[in-house]
mmCIF file of N, CA and C in Angstrom:
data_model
loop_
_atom_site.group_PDB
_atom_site.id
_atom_site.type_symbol
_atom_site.label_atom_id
_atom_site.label_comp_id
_atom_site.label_asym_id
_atom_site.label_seq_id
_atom_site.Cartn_x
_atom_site.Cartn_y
_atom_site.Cartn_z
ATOM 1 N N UNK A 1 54.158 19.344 166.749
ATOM 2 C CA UNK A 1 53.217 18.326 167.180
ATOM 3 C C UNK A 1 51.870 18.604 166.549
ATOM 4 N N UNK A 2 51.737 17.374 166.290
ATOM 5 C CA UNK A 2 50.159 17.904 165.379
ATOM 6 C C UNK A 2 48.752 18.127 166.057
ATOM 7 N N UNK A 3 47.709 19.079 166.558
ATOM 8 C CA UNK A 3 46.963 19.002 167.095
ATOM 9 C C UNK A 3 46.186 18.379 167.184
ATOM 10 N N UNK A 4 45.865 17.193 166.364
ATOM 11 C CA UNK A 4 45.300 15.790 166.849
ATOM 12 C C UNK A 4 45.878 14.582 167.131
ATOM 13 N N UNK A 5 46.585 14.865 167.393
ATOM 14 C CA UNK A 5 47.849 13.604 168.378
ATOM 15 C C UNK A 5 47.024 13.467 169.185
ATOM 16 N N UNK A 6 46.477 13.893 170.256
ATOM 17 C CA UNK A 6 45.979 13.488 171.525
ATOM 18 C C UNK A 6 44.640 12.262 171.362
ATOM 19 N N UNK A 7 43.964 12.526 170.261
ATOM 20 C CA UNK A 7 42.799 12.013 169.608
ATOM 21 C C UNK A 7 43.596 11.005 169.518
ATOM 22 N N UNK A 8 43.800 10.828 168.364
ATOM 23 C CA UNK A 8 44.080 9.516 167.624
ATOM 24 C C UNK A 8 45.646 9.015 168.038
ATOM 25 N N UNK A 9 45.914 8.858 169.189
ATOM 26 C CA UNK A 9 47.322 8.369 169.969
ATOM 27 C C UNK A 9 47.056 6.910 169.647
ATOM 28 N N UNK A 10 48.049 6.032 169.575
ATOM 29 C CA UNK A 10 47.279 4.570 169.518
ATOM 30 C C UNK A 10 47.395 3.825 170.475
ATOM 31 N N UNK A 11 47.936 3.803 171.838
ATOM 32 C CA UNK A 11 47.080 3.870 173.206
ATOM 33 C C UNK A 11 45.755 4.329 173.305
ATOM 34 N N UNK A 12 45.842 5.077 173.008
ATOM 35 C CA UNK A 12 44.104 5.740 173.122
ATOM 36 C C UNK A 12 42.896 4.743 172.059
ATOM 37 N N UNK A 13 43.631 4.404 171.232
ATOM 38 C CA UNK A 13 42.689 3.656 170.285
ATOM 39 C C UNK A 13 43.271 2.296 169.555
ATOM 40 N N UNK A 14 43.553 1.206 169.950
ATOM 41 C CA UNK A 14 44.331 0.179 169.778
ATOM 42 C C UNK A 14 43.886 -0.291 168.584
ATOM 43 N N UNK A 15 42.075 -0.172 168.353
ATOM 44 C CA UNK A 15 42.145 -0.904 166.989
ATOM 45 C C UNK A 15 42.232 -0.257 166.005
ATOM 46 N N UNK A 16 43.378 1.018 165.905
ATOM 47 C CA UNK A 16 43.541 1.229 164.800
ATOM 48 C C UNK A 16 44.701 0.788 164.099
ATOM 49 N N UNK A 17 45.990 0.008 165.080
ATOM 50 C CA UNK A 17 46.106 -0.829 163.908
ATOM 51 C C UNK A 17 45.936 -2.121 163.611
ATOM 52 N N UNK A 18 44.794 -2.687 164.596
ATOM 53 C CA UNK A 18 44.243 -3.757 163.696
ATOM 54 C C UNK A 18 43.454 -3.318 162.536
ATOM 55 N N UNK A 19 42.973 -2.123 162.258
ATOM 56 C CA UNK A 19 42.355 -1.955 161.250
ATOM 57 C C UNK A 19 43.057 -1.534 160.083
ATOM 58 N N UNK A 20 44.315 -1.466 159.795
ATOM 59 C CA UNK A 20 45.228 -0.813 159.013
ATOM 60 C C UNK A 20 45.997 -1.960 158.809
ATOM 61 N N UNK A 21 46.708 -2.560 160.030
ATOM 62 C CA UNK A 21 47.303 -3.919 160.136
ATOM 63 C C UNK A 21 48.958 -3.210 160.550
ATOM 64 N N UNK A 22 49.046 -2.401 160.355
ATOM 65 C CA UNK A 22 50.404 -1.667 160.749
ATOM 66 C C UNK A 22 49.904 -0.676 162.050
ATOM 67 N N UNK A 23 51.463 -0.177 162.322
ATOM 68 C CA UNK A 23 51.208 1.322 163.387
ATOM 69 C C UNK A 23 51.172 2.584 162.444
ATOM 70 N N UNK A 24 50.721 3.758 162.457
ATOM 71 C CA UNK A 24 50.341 4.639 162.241
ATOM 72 C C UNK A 24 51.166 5.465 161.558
ATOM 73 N N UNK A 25 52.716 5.046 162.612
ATOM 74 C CA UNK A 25 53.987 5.973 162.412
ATOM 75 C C UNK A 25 54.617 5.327 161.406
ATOM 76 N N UNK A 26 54.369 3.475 161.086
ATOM 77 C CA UNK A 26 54.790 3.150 159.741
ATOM 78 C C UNK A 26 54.001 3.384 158.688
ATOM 79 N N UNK A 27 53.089 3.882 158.551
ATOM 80 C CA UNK A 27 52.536 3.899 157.647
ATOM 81 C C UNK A 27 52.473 5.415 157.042
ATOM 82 N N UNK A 28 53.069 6.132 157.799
ATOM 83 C CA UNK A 28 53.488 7.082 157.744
ATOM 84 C C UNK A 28 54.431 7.982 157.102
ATOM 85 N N UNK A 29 55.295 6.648 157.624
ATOM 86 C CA UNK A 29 56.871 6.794 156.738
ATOM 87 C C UNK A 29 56.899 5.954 155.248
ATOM 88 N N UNK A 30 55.793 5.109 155.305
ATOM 89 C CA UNK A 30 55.599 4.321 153.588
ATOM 90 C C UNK A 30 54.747 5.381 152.468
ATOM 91 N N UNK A 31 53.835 6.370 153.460
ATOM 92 C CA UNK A 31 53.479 7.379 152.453
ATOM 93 C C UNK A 31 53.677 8.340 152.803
ATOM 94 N N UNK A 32 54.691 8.673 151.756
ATOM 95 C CA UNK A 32 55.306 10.442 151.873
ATOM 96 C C UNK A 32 54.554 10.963 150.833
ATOM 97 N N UNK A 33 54.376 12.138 151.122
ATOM 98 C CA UNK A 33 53.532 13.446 149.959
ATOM 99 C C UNK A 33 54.413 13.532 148.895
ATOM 100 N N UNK A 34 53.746 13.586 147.668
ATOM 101 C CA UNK A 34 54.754 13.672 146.296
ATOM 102 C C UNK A 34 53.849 15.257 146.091
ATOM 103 N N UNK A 35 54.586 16.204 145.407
ATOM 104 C CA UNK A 35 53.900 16.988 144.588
ATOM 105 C C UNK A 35 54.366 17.445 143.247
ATOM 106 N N UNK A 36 53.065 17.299 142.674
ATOM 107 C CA UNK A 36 53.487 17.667 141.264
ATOM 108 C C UNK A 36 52.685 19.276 140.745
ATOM 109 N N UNK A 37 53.773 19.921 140.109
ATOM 110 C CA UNK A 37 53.779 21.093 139.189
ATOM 111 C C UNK A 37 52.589 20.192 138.269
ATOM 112 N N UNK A 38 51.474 21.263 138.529
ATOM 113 C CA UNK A 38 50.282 21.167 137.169
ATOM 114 C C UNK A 38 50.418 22.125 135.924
ATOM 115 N N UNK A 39 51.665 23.329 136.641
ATOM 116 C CA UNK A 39 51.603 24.172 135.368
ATOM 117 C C UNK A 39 52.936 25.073 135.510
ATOM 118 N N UNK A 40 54.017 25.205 134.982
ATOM 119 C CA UNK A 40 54.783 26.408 134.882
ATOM 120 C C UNK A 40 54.447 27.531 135.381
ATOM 121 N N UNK A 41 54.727 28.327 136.499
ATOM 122 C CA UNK A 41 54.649 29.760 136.722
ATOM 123 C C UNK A 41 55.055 30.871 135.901
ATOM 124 N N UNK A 42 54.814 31.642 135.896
ATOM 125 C CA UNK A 42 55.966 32.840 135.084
ATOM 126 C C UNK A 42 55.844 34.236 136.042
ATOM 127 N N UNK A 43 56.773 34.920 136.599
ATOM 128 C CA UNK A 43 57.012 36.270 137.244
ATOM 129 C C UNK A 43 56.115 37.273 136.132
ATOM 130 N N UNK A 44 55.299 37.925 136.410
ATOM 131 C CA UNK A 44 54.867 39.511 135.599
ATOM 132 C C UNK A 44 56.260 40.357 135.570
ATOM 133 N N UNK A 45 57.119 40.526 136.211
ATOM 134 C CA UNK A 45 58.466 41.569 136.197
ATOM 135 C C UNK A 45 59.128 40.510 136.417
ATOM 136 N N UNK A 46 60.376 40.737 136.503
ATOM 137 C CA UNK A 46 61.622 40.128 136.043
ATOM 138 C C UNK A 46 63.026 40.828 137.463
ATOM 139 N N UNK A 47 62.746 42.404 137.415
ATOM 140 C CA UNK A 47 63.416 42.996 138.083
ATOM 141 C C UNK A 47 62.631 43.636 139.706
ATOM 142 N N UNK A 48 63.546 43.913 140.382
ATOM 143 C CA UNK A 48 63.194 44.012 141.646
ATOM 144 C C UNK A 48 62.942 45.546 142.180
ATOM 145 N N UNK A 49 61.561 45.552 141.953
ATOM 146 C CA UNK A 49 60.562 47.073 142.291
ATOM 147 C C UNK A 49 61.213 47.624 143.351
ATOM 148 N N UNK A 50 61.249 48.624 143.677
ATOM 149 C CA UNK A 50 61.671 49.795 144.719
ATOM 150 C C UNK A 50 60.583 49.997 145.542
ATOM 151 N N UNK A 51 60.740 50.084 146.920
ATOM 152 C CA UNK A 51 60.160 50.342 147.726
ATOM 153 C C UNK A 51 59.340 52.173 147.710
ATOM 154 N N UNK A 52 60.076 52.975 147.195
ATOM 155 C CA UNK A 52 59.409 54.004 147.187
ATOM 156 C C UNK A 52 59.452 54.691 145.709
ATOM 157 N N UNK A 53 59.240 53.730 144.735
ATOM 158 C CA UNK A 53 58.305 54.118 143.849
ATOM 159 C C UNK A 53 59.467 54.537 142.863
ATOM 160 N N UNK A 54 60.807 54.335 143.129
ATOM 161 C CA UNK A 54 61.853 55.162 141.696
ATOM 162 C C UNK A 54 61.553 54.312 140.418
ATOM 163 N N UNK A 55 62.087 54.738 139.447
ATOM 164 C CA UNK A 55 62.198 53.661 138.200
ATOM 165 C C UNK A 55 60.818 53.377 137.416
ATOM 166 N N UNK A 56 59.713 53.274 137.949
ATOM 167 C CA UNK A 56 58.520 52.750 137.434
ATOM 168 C C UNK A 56 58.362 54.053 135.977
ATOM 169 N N UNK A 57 58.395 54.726 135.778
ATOM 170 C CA UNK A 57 59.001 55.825 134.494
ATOM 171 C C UNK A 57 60.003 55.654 133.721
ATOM 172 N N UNK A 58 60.477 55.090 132.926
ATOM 173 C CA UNK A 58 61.971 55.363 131.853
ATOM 174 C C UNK A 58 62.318 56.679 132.202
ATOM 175 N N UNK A 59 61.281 57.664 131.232
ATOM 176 C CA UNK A 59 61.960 59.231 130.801
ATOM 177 C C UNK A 59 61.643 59.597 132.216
ATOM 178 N N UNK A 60 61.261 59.823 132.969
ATOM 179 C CA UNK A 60 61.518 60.717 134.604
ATOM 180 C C UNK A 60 61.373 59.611 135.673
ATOM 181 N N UNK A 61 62.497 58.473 136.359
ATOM 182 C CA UNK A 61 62.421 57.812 137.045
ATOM 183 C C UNK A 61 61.493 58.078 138.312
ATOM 184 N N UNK A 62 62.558 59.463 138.561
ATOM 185 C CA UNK A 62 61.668 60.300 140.262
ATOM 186 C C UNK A 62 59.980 60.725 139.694
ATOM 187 N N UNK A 63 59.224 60.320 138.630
ATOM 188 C CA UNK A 63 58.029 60.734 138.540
ATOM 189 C C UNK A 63 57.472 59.882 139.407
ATOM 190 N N UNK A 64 56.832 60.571 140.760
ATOM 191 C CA UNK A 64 55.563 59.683 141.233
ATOM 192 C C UNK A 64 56.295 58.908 142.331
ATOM 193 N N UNK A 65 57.475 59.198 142.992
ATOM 194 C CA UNK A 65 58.197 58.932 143.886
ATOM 195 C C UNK A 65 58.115 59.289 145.577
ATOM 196 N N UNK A 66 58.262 58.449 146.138
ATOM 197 C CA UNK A 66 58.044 58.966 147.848
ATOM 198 C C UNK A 66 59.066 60.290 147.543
ATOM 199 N N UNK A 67 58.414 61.471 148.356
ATOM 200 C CA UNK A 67 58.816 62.331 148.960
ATOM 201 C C UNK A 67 59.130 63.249 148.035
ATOM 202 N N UNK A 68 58.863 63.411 146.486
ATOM 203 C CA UNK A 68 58.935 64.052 145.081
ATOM 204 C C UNK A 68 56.959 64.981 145.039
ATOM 205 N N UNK A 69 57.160 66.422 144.625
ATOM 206 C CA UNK A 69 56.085 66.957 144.832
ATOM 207 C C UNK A 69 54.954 66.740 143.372
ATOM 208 N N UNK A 70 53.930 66.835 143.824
ATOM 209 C CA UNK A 70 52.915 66.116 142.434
ATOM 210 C C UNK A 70 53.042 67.142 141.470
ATOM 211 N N UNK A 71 52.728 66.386 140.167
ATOM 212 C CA UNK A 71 52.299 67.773 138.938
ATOM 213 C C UNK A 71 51.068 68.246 139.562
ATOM 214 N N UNK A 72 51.262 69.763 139.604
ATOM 215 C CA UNK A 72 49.741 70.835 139.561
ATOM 216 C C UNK A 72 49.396 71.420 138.129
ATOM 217 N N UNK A 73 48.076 71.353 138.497
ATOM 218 C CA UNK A 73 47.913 72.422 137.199
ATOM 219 C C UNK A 73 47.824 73.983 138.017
ATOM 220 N N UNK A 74 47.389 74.528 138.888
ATOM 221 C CA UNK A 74 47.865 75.781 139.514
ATOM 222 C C UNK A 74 48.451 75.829 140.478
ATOM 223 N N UNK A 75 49.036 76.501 141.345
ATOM 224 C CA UNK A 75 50.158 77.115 142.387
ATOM 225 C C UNK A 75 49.008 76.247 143.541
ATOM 226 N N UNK A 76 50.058 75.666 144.606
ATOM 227 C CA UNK A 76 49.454 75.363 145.640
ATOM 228 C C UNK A 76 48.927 76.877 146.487
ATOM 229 N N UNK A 77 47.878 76.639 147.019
ATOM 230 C CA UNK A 77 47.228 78.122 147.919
ATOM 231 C C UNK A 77 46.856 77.723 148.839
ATOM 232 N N UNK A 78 47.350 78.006 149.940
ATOM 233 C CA UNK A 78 47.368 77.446 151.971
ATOM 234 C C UNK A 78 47.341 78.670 152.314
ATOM 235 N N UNK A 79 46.516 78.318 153.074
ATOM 236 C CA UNK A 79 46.272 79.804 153.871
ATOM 237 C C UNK A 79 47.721 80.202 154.668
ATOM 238 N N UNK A 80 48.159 79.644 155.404
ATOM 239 C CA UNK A 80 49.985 79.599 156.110
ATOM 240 C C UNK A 80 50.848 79.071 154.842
ATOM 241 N N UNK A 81 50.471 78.843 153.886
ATOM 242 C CA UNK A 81 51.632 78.403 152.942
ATOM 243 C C UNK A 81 51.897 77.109 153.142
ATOM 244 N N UNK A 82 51.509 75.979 153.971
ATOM 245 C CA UNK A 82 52.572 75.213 153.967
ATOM 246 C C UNK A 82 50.884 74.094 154.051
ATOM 247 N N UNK A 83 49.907 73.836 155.261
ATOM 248 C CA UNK A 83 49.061 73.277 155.328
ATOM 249 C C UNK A 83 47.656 73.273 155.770
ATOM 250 N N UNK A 84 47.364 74.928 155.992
ATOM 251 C CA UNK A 84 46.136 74.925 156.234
ATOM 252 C C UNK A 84 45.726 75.299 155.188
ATOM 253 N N UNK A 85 43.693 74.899 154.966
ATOM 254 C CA UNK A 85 43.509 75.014 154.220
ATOM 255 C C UNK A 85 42.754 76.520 153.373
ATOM 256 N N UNK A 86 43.321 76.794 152.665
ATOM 257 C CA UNK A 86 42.842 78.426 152.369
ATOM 258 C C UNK A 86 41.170 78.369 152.524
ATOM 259 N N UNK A 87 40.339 79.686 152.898
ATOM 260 C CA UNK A 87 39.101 79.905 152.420
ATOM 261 C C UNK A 87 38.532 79.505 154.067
ATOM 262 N N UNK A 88 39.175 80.636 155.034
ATOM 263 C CA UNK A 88 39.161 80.172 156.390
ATOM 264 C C UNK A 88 37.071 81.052 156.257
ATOM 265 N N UNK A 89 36.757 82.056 155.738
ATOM 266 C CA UNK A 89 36.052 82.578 155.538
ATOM 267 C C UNK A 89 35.059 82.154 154.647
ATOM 268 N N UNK A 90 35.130 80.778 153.865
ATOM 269 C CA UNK A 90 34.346 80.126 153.100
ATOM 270 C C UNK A 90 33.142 78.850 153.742
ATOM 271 N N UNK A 91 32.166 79.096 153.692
ATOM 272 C CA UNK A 91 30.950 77.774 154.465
ATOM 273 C C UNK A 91 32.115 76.562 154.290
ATOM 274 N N UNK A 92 31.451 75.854 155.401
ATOM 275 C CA UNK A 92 32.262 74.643 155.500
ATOM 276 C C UNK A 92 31.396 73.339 154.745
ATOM 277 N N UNK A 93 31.888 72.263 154.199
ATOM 278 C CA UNK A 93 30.677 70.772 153.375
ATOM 279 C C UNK A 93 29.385 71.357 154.674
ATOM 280 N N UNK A 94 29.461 70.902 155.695
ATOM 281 C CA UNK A 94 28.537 70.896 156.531
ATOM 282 C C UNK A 94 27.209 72.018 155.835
ATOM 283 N N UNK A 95 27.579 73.130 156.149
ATOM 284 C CA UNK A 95 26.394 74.255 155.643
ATOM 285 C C UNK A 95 25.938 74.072 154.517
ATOM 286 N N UNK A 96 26.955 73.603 153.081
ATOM 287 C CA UNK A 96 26.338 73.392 151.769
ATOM 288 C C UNK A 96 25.800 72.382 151.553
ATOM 289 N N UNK A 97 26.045 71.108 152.669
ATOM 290 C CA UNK A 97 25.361 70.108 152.011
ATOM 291 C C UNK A 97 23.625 70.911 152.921
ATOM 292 N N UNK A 98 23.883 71.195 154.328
ATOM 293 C CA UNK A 98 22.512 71.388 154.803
ATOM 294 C C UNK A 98 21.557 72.544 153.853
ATOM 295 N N UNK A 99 22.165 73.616 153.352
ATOM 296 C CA UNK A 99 21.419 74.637 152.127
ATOM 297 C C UNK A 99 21.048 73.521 151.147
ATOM 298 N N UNK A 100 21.850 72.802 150.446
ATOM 299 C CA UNK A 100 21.382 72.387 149.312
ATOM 300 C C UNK A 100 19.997 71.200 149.408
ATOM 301 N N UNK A 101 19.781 70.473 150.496
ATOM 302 C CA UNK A 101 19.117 69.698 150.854
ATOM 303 C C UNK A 101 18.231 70.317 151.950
ATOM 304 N N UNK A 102 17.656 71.413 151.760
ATOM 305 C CA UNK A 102 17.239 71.871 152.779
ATOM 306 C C UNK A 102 15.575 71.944 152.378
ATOM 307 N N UNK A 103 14.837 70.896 153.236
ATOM 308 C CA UNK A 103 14.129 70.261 152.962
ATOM 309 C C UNK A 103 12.493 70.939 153.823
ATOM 310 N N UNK A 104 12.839 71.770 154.536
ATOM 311 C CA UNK A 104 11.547 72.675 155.484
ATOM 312 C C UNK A 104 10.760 73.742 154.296
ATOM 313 N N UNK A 105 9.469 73.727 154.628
ATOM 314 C CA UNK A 105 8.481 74.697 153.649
ATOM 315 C C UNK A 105 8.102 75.702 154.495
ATOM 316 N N UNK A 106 8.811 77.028 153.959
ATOM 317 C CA UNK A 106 8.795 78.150 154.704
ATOM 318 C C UNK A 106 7.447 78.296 154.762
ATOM 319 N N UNK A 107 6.578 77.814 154.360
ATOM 320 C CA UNK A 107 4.539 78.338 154.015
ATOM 321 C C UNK A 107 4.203 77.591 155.734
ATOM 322 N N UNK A 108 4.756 76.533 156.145
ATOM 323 C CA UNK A 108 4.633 76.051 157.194
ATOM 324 C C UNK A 108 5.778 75.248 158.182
ATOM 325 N N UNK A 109 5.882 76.933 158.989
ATOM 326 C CA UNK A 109 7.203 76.718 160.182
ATOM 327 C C UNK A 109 6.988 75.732 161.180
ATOM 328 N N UNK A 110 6.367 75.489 161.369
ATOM 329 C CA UNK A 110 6.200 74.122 162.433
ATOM 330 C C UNK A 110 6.426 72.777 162.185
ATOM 331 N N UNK A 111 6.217 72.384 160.957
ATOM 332 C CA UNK A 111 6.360 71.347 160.175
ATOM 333 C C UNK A 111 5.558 69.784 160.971
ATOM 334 N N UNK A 112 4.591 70.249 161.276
ATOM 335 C CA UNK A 112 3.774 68.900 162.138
ATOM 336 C C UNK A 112 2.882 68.542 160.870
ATOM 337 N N UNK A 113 3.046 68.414 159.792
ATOM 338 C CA UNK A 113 2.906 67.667 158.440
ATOM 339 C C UNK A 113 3.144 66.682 158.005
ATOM 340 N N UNK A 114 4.820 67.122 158.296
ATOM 341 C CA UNK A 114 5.394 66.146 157.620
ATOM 342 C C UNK A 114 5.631 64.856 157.302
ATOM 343 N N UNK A 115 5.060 64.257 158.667
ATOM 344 C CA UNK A 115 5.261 62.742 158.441
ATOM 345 C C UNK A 115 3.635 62.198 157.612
ATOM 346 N N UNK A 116 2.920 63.038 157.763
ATOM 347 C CA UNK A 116 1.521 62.685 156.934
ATOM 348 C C UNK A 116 2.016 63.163 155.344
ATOM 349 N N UNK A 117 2.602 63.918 155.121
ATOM 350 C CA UNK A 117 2.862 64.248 153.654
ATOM 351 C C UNK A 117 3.381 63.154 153.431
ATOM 352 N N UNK A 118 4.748 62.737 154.346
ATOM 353 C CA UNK A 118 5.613 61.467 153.541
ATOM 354 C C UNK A 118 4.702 59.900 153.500
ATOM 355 N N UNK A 119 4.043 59.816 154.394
ATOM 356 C CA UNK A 119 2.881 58.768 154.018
ATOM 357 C C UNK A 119 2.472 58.869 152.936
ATOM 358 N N UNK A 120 1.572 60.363 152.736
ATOM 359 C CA UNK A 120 0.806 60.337 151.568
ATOM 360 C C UNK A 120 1.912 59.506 149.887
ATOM 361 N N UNK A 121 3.439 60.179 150.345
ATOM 362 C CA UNK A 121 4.301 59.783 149.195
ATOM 363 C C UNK A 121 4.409 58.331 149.207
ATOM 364 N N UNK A 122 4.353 57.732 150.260
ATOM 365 C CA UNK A 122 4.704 56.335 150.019
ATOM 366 C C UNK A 122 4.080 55.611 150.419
ATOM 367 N N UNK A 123 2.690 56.044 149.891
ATOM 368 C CA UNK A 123 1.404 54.942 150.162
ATOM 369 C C UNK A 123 1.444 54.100 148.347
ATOM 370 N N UNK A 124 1.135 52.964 148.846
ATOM 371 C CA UNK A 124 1.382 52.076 147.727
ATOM 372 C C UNK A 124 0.501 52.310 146.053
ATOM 373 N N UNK A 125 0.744 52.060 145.212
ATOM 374 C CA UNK A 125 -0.337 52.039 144.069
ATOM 375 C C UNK A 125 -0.917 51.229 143.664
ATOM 376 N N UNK A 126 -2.371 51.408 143.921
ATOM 377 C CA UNK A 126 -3.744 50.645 144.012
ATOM 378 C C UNK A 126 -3.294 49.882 142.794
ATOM 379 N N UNK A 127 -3.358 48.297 142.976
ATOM 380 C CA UNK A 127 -3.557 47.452 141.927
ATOM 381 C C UNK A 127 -4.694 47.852 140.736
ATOM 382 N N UNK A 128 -4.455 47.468 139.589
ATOM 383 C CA UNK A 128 -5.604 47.294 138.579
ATOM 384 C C UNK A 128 -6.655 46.496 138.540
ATOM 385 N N UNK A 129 -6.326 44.783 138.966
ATOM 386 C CA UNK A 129 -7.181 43.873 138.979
ATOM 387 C C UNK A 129 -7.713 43.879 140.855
ATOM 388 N N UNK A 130 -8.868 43.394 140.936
ATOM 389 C CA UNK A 130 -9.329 43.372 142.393
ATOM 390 C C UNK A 130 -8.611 42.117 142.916
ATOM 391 N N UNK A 131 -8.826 42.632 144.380
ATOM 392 C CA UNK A 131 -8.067 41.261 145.098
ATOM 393 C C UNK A 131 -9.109 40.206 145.420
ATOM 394 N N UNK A 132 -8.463 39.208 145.450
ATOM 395 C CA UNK A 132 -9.783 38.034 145.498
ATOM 396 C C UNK A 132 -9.810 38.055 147.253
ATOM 397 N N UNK A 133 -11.118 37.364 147.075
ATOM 398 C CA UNK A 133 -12.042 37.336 148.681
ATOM 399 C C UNK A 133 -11.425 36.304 149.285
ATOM 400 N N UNK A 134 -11.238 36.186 150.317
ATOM 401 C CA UNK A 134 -11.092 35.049 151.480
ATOM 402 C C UNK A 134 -11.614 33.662 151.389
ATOM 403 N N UNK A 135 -13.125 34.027 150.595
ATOM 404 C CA UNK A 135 -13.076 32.534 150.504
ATOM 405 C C UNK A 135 -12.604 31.992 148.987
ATOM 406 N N UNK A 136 -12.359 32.575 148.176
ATOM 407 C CA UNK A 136 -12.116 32.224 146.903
ATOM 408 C C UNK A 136 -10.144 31.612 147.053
ATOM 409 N N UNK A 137 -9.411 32.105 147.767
ATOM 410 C CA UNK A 137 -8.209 31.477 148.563
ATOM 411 C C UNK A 137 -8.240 30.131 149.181
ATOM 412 N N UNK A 138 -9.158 29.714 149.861
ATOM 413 C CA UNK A 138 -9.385 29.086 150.550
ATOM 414 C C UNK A 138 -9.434 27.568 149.233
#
């Protein structure tokens, strides 16, 4: 049922087919949808892809396949062998990103500066030409 049936019922609106000169439902059935092909399709493949990846290789089908292990260039190293990650004793992103961006000036531990320094950085640069007066706008 089409969701504007209720609208345009023709009980609900009689002069529509005096305005057509027919009922709705004949005119309906005198125009059917034609469609026309504007252009030939063509498939990119031909044959029917695998769900987990076999075949996409000639010389090693299983290359790159569900559940087939990746090329390494060195030995996998897990701390348990199987999935944790080695270097339980190594800083974690967290600490290196905070060292590397570490943004406090040991000359001053309190740092009640800082937001006047960053003003000073991003106070604007004084135009060359003067600004005109209020009344010269006007």
């Amino acid at each position: 049922m089409s969701p504007f049936k209720p609208w345009f019922h023709r009980d609900r609106y009689p002069f529509m087919s005096q305005l057509f000169g027919q009922r709705p439902a004949t005119m309906r059935r005198r125009c059917r949808l034609q469609i026309e092909a504007l252009e030939e399709r063509t498939l990119l493949s031909t044959g029917i892809e695998s769900i987990n990846g076999t075949g996409n290789n000639l010389a090693n089908p299983d290359l790159g396949s569900a559940g087939t292990d990746l090329i390494r260039i060195a030995a996998a190293a897990y701390a348990d062998g199987i999935s944790t990650p080695a270097g339980a004793n190594r800083p974690g992103a967290r600490a290196i990103s905070n060292a590397l961006s570490d943004q406090t000036d040991p000359s001053n531990p309190s740092q009640e500066e800082e937001p006047v320094r960053l003003h000073l950085r991003l106070r604007p640069v004084p135009r060359s030409r003067p600004r005109p007066h209020a009344r010269q706008l006007r």
